[in-house]
Structure formats: C-alpha cells, structure tokens
Amino acid sequence: MEKNLAIPKNTLEVLRKYEFAFRKQLGQNFLIDPGVLDAIAEAAEIGSGDMVLEIGPGIGTLTRRLAAEAGHVVAVEIDDHLIPILRDTLSDLTNVTVIHNDILKTDIRALADEYNGGRPIRVVANLPYYITTPIVMGLFESGVPLSSVTVMVQKEVAERMQAGPGTKDYGALSLTVQYYSEAEIVAHVPPSCFIPRPKVGSAVIRLRRREVPAVRTEDPDGLFCLIRAAFGQRRKTLANALANAASLSFSKEQIQQAITEAGFSPTVRGEALTLEQFARLQEILTAGRENA
Ligand code: SAM
C-alpha cells in the first residue's frame, strides 16, 4: 500500500476495511495531517544511517514518513488489532520491523543492539498520552543509547518539560527532563489534526540528549528526590516543603542552614531555583550530614 495515509479519506478507508474500533484506553488518536508528519520528521533530524524507534505506530501513517528518512524503523505496537493492518500498510517497505509488544515491557537496549549495533537511536512518536511520563523518563533513566526523543504529547506536558524557573509550568518534570536533555517545543498541533480528536491541544517536543547531564552530582536519585520534595508542596516555602517531605531525612534546622549557606532568602520557593542551584543545595545538605 503506497497511499498517503495522512489524508483523512485514506485513513478512514483503512479503518473501515479492517472494521477497526478505537480503544480510548490505549490513547489512540491517529494523525491525519501531512504537514504535521513533515514537522515531526524534520524536527527529528533523522539521517539515512539512523535507527528510529517508533512507539505506537497505529496504522503506520508516521511510520511510512519515518521510513523514508531512516536506515531502519523499529515500531512497537501493543494493540493486536493493529498488527494485521500494519502488515498491510507497510508491506512494500523493507526497512521497517513491527514488534507486537507493550513499550513499557520492551528491552529497548536489546533493540538498539540488534538493529543498530548498540549505537544511539532516535525515538520518534505520537505518544499514547496516558503513559507519556513513564516512557520519556524511562528512556533517559534506563541509559539506553539515545541521541534524541521527538514526540507528540499533550501541550500542557510539553510546556512543563520546556519550562524555566519562575514560571507556572516549572516543576520536577522540567528539571528532570532538562537534566538529561535540551528541550524544545517545535510545533503546536490542534485537535483537528487527529482522528478521533483529543480533548486538549498537543505539541511536538524535541529532547536532544546531552552528552553529559546538565549538572554534576554524585547522586542523581538524591537530587531528583530533593527536587520532587521541593515541588511536592508548591505553595510552601522551600524550607517548609523540604522539612515536611517524608522522603527526606533532614531536620528543619539543617535545611534552613543549607538554604542560607547557598545564598537564598529563608522564604525562597522551590520554583525560583535553577537545576544548578538545586545541585548546589544537595551538595551542601549532603556535606552537612556527613560532617554531623
Ligand atoms: N503513530 C500513530 C499515528 O500517529 O497516527 C498512532 C498514535 S496513537 C496517539 C498511540 C499509539 O500507541 C496507538 O497505536 C496505541 O495502540 C499505541 N500504544 C498505546 N499504548 C502502548 C504501549 N504501552 N506500547 C506500545 N504501543 C502503545
């Protein structure tokens, strides 16, 4: 099948032929806008030698566009009803492998080894929105060889990933994503570009993996724990939020001292701190505990 699936008429024809019923619980909103496909493919900076991992190919609309740029596309789809459809819509392509599996249970490192000799891969997807955060964080935290992640997500989530200090969207997700990558929203996409239409706006965000994380820390998990605690109670001062966090074991006095030593006002809020400043605070708190 060589039809442009992104044209709504062609998507509807495939859906009718297979009597496909959308499963809302799998976050199925298929793309029906060729311009958006181009925007995703261009933002992903795919070279002809690259392996692309696509999460959730649906009926193969984006897959075909990616296959035109990449050396190889490995597409992981959970829905068994889509597998025979993909076999049909991708039948003329020799550089696509479809894997029937849950992406959260897939050994992505093994795929990079098998299809890309262990070299860094590019992840591209119109993500199922219900698992955006576990997918994105899992990709970075598991340490799979990765050069970039270019994904369609809910607009609000994209804004949180890209946000800087002092803005309403800034929080633990912004800091964690930016620790590992440079985040840039590359397109805003309205509900009319999908079938069925999602209730909210969407955006394409590109996360270019940093060669080394944005800040140095001996203990990244401890840093993320501190950051989550700081934003756990957003309305409180940083000192109170950290002192009340069950996940941390510093006394209020230790925290207040560290905040002063780091050069902040005692009433500072977590949302004012940059990643570097959180790393510095962690260093002071840890040194204080070791010297106690
Ligand atoms: N790529 C297609 C497109 O853009 O038209 C479909 C995108 S749709 C938003 C999300 C896709 O992810 C669906 O095909 C859905 O079945 C699939 N999916 C949902 N959960 C998944 C999971 N845990 N593992 C793999 N695929 C999943």
Coordinates of C-alpha atoms and ligand atoms in Angstrom, one line a residue:
M1 CA 0.0 0.0 0.0
E2 CA 1.6 3.3 -1.1
K3 CA -1.2 5.7 -0.4
N4 CA -0.6 8.7 1.8
L5 CA -2.3 7.5 5.0
A6 CA -2.3 11.0 6.5
I7 CA -5.0 12.1 4.1
P8 CA -8.2 11.6 6.1
K9 CA -10.0 9.8 3.3
N10 CA -7.3 7.1 3.1
T11 CA -7.1 6.7 6.9
L12 CA -10.9 6.2 7.0
E13 CA -10.7 3.7 4.2
V14 CA -8.2 1.6 6.1
L15 CA -10.2 1.8 9.3
R16 CA -13.3 0.7 7.5
K17 CA -11.6 -2.1 5.6
Y18 CA -10.5 -3.7 8.9
E19 CA -13.6 -2.6 10.9
F20 CA -11.1 -1.0 13.4
A21 CA -12.6 0.3 16.7
F22 CA -10.5 2.9 18.5
R23 CA -9.5 1.9 22.0
K24 CA -9.6 5.1 24.1
Q25 CA -7.7 3.4 27.0
L26 CA -4.7 2.9 24.6
G27 CA -4.5 6.7 23.8
Q28 CA -5.4 6.1 20.2
N29 CA -5.5 9.4 18.3
F30 CA -4.3 8.9 14.8
L31 CA -2.6 11.7 12.8
I32 CA -4.4 12.8 9.7
D33 CA -2.3 15.9 8.7
P34 CA 0.6 15.5 6.2
G35 CA 2.1 18.9 7.4
V36 CA 2.3 17.6 11.0
L37 CA 4.1 14.4 9.8
D38 CA 6.6 16.6 7.9
A39 CA 7.1 18.8 11.0
I40 CA 7.8 15.7 13.2
A41 CA 10.1 14.1 10.7
E42 CA 12.1 17.3 10.2
A43 CA 12.4 18.0 13.9
A44 CA 13.7 14.5 14.5
E45 CA 16.9 15.2 12.4
I46 CA 16.9 11.7 11.0
G47 CA 19.9 10.6 8.9
S48 CA 19.9 7.8 6.4
G49 CA 22.0 5.7 8.7
D50 CA 19.8 6.2 11.8
M51 CA 17.7 3.6 13.5
V52 CA 14.4 5.1 14.6
L53 CA 12.3 3.5 17.4
E54 CA 8.6 4.4 16.9
I55 CA 6.3 3.9 19.9
G56 CA 2.8 3.1 18.9
P57 CA 2.7 3.1 15.0
G58 CA -1.1 2.9 14.9
I59 CA -2.0 2.1 11.2
G60 CA 1.6 3.1 10.1
T61 CA 1.0 6.8 9.0
L62 CA 4.0 8.3 10.7
T63 CA 6.0 5.0 10.3
R64 CA 5.9 5.4 6.5
R65 CA 7.2 9.0 6.7
L66 CA 10.0 8.0 9.1
A67 CA 11.0 5.0 6.9
A68 CA 11.6 7.5 4.0
E69 CA 14.3 9.2 6.1
A70 CA 15.8 6.5 8.3
G71 CA 18.1 3.5 7.8
H72 CA 15.7 1.3 9.8
V73 CA 12.5 1.9 11.7
V74 CA 11.5 -0.4 14.6
A75 CA 7.9 0.2 15.6
V76 CA 6.5 -1.2 18.8
E77 CA 2.7 -1.5 18.9
I78 CA 0.6 -3.0 21.8
D79 CA -2.8 -3.4 20.1
D80 CA -3.2 -6.8 18.5
H81 CA -5.9 -5.5 16.2
L82 CA -3.4 -3.1 14.5
I83 CA -0.8 -5.8 13.7
P84 CA -2.6 -7.2 10.6
I85 CA -3.3 -3.6 9.5
L86 CA 0.4 -2.7 9.8
R87 CA 1.4 -5.8 7.9
D88 CA -0.8 -4.5 5.0
T89 CA 0.0 -0.7 5.1
L90 CA 3.8 -1.3 5.4
S91 CA 4.0 -4.3 3.2
D92 CA 6.1 -2.5 0.5
L93 CA 8.8 -1.3 2.9
T94 CA 11.9 -3.3 3.6
N95 CA 13.4 -1.1 6.3
V96 CA 10.6 -1.4 8.9
T97 CA 10.2 -4.0 11.6
V98 CA 7.0 -4.1 13.6
I99 CA 7.1 -5.6 17.1
H100 CA 3.9 -6.5 18.9
N101 CA 4.6 -5.6 22.5
D102 CA 4.0 -3.1 25.3
I103 CA 6.7 -0.5 25.1
L104 CA 7.0 -0.4 28.9
K105 CA 7.9 -4.1 28.8
T106 CA 10.3 -3.8 25.8
D107 CA 14.0 -4.2 26.2
I108 CA 15.0 -1.1 24.1
R109 CA 18.7 -1.6 24.6
A110 CA 18.4 -5.1 23.1
L111 CA 16.6 -3.5 20.0
A112 CA 19.4 -0.9 19.7
D113 CA 22.0 -3.8 19.9
E114 CA 20.1 -5.9 17.3
Y115 CA 19.2 -3.3 14.8
N116 CA 21.8 -0.6 15.3
G117 CA 24.9 -2.3 16.6
G118 CA 24.4 -0.6 20.0
R119 CA 24.7 2.9 18.6
P120 CA 22.5 5.7 19.7
I121 CA 18.9 5.6 18.4
R122 CA 16.3 8.2 17.7
V123 CA 12.9 7.8 19.3
V124 CA 10.0 9.4 17.4
A125 CA 6.3 9.0 18.3
N126 CA 2.9 10.4 18.5
L127 CA 2.7 9.1 22.1
P128 CA -0.2 7.4 23.8
Y129 CA -0.8 10.3 26.3
Y130 CA -1.7 8.1 29.2
I131 CA 2.0 6.9 29.6
T132 CA 4.0 9.9 28.4
T133 CA 5.9 10.4 31.6
P134 CA 6.9 6.8 32.2
I135 CA 8.0 6.4 28.6
V136 CA 10.1 9.6 28.4
M137 CA 11.6 9.2 31.9
G138 CA 12.2 5.5 31.3
L139 CA 14.2 6.3 28.1
F140 CA 16.5 8.7 29.9
E141 CA 16.9 6.9 33.2
S142 CA 17.5 3.4 31.8
G143 CA 20.6 4.7 30.0
V144 CA 19.7 3.2 26.6
P145 CA 21.9 4.6 23.8
L146 CA 19.9 7.6 22.6
S147 CA 20.5 10.7 20.6
S148 CA 17.1 12.3 20.7
V149 CA 13.4 11.9 21.5
T150 CA 11.0 13.7 19.3
V151 CA 7.4 13.2 20.5
M152 CA 3.9 14.5 20.2
V153 CA 2.5 15.0 23.7
Q154 CA -0.3 17.0 25.4
K155 CA 0.5 20.7 25.0
E156 CA 0.5 21.2 28.8
V157 CA 3.1 18.4 29.3
A158 CA 5.3 19.8 26.5
E159 CA 5.2 23.2 28.2
R160 CA 6.1 21.7 31.6
M161 CA 9.1 19.8 30.0
Q162 CA 10.4 23.0 28.4
A163 CA 9.6 25.5 31.3
G164 CA 12.2 27.5 33.1
P165 CA 12.4 28.8 36.7
G166 CA 9.8 31.2 38.0
T167 CA 7.0 30.1 35.5
K168 CA 3.8 28.3 36.5
D169 CA 4.7 25.3 34.4
Y170 CA 8.2 24.8 36.0
G171 CA 8.5 21.8 38.2
A172 CA 10.0 18.4 38.8
L173 CA 9.3 17.2 35.2
S174 CA 11.0 20.3 33.7
L175 CA 14.1 19.8 35.9
T176 CA 14.4 16.0 35.3
V177 CA 13.9 16.3 31.5
Q178 CA 16.4 19.2 31.3
Y179 CA 19.0 17.3 33.4
Y180 CA 19.2 14.8 30.6
S181 CA 18.3 16.8 27.5
E182 CA 17.8 20.1 25.8
A183 CA 14.1 20.5 25.4
E184 CA 12.5 22.5 22.6
I185 CA 8.8 22.7 21.5
V186 CA 8.9 22.6 17.7
A187 CA 5.2 22.7 16.8
H188 CA 1.8 23.2 18.3
V189 CA -0.9 20.9 16.9
P190 CA -4.6 21.4 17.2
P191 CA -7.1 18.6 17.9
S192 CA -8.4 18.8 14.3
C193 CA -5.1 17.0 13.1
F194 CA -6.2 13.7 14.7
I195 CA -8.9 11.1 14.4
P196 CA -10.6 10.9 16.9
R197 CA -10.0 14.4 18.1
P198 CA -8.4 14.6 21.5
K199 CA -10.0 17.0 24.1
V200 CA -6.8 19.0 24.5
G201 CA -4.2 20.7 22.3
S202 CA -0.9 18.9 21.5
A203 CA 2.6 19.8 20.8
V204 CA 5.7 18.2 19.3
I205 CA 8.7 18.5 21.6
R206 CA 12.3 17.5 20.7
L207 CA 14.6 16.4 23.5
R208 CA 18.2 16.3 22.4
R209 CA 20.1 14.1 24.8
R210 CA 23.1 15.9 26.4
E211 CA 26.4 14.2 26.2
V212 CA 26.8 14.8 29.9
P213 CA 24.0 15.7 32.3
A214 CA 23.4 19.4 32.8
V215 CA 24.8 19.4 36.3
R216 CA 27.3 17.3 38.2
T217 CA 26.0 15.3 41.1
E218 CA 27.4 12.2 42.9
D219 CA 23.8 11.1 43.5
P220 CA 21.3 11.8 40.7
D221 CA 18.5 9.9 42.5
G222 CA 19.0 12.0 45.6
L223 CA 18.9 15.2 43.5
F224 CA 15.6 14.1 41.9
C225 CA 14.2 13.2 45.3
L226 CA 15.1 16.7 46.6
I227 CA 13.5 18.3 43.6
R228 CA 10.3 16.3 43.9
A229 CA 10.1 17.2 47.6
A230 CA 10.6 20.9 46.8
F231 CA 7.6 20.9 44.4
G232 CA 5.5 18.5 46.4
Q233 CA 4.0 21.4 48.3
R234 CA 4.3 24.2 45.8
R235 CA 2.7 26.9 47.9
K236 CA 5.0 26.4 50.8
T237 CA 8.5 27.9 51.2
L238 CA 11.3 25.7 50.1
A239 CA 12.4 25.2 53.7
N240 CA 8.9 24.0 54.8
A241 CA 8.4 21.9 51.7
L242 CA 11.7 20.0 52.3
A243 CA 11.2 19.8 56.1
N244 CA 7.7 18.2 55.6
A245 CA 8.8 15.7 53.0
A246 CA 8.6 12.2 54.3
S247 CA 11.2 11.1 51.6
L248 CA 14.0 13.3 53.0
S249 CA 15.7 12.9 56.4
F250 CA 17.0 16.4 57.1
S251 CA 15.9 18.4 60.2
K252 CA 14.3 21.8 59.6
E253 CA 17.4 23.4 61.1
Q254 CA 19.7 21.6 58.7
I255 CA 17.6 22.7 55.8
Q256 CA 17.4 26.3 56.9
Q257 CA 21.1 26.4 57.4
A258 CA 21.8 24.9 53.9
I259 CA 19.4 27.4 52.2
T260 CA 21.2 30.3 53.9
E261 CA 24.6 28.9 53.0
A262 CA 23.5 28.5 49.4
G263 CA 22.7 32.2 49.4
F264 CA 18.9 32.2 49.3
S265 CA 16.4 34.0 51.4
P266 CA 14.8 31.9 54.1
T267 CA 11.4 32.4 52.3
V268 CA 12.6 31.3 48.8
R269 CA 10.3 28.9 47.0
G270 CA 11.4 25.9 45.0
E271 CA 10.1 27.3 41.7
A272 CA 12.8 30.0 41.9
L273 CA 15.7 27.7 41.8
T274 CA 17.6 26.5 38.7
L275 CA 18.9 23.0 38.3
E276 CA 22.4 24.2 39.2
Q277 CA 21.1 25.7 42.4
F278 CA 19.3 22.5 43.4
A279 CA 22.5 20.6 42.8
R280 CA 24.4 23.1 45.0
L281 CA 21.8 22.8 47.7
Q282 CA 22.0 19.0 47.6
E283 CA 25.8 19.3 47.9
I284 CA 25.5 21.5 51.0
L285 CA 22.9 19.3 52.6
T286 CA 24.9 16.1 52.0
A287 CA 28.2 17.6 53.2
G288 CA 26.3 18.8 56.4
R289 CA 25.0 15.3 57.0
E290 CA 28.5 13.8 56.5
N291 CA 30.1 16.3 58.9
A292 CA 27.4 15.8 61.6
Ligands
SAM1 N1 1.5 6.7 15.4 C1 0.1 6.7 15.1 C2 -0.3 8.0 14.5 O1 0.4 9.0 14.7 O2 -1.3 8.0 13.8 C3 -0.7 6.3 16.3 C4 -0.5 7.2 17.5 S1 -1.7 7.0 18.8 C5 -1.6 8.5 19.7 C6 -0.8 6.0 20.0 C7 -0.5 4.6 19.6 O3 0.2 3.9 20.7 C8 -1.7 3.7 19.3 O4 -1.4 2.9 18.1 C9 -1.7 2.7 20.5 O5 -2.3 1.5 20.3 C10 -0.3 2.6 20.9 N2 0.0 2.2 22.3 C11 -0.7 2.5 23.4 N3 -0.1 2.1 24.5 C12 1.0 1.4 24.0 C13 2.1 0.7 24.7 N4 2.0 0.5 26.1 N5 3.0 0.1 24.0 C14 3.1 0.3 22.6 N6 2.1 0.9 21.9 C15 1.1 1.5 22.6

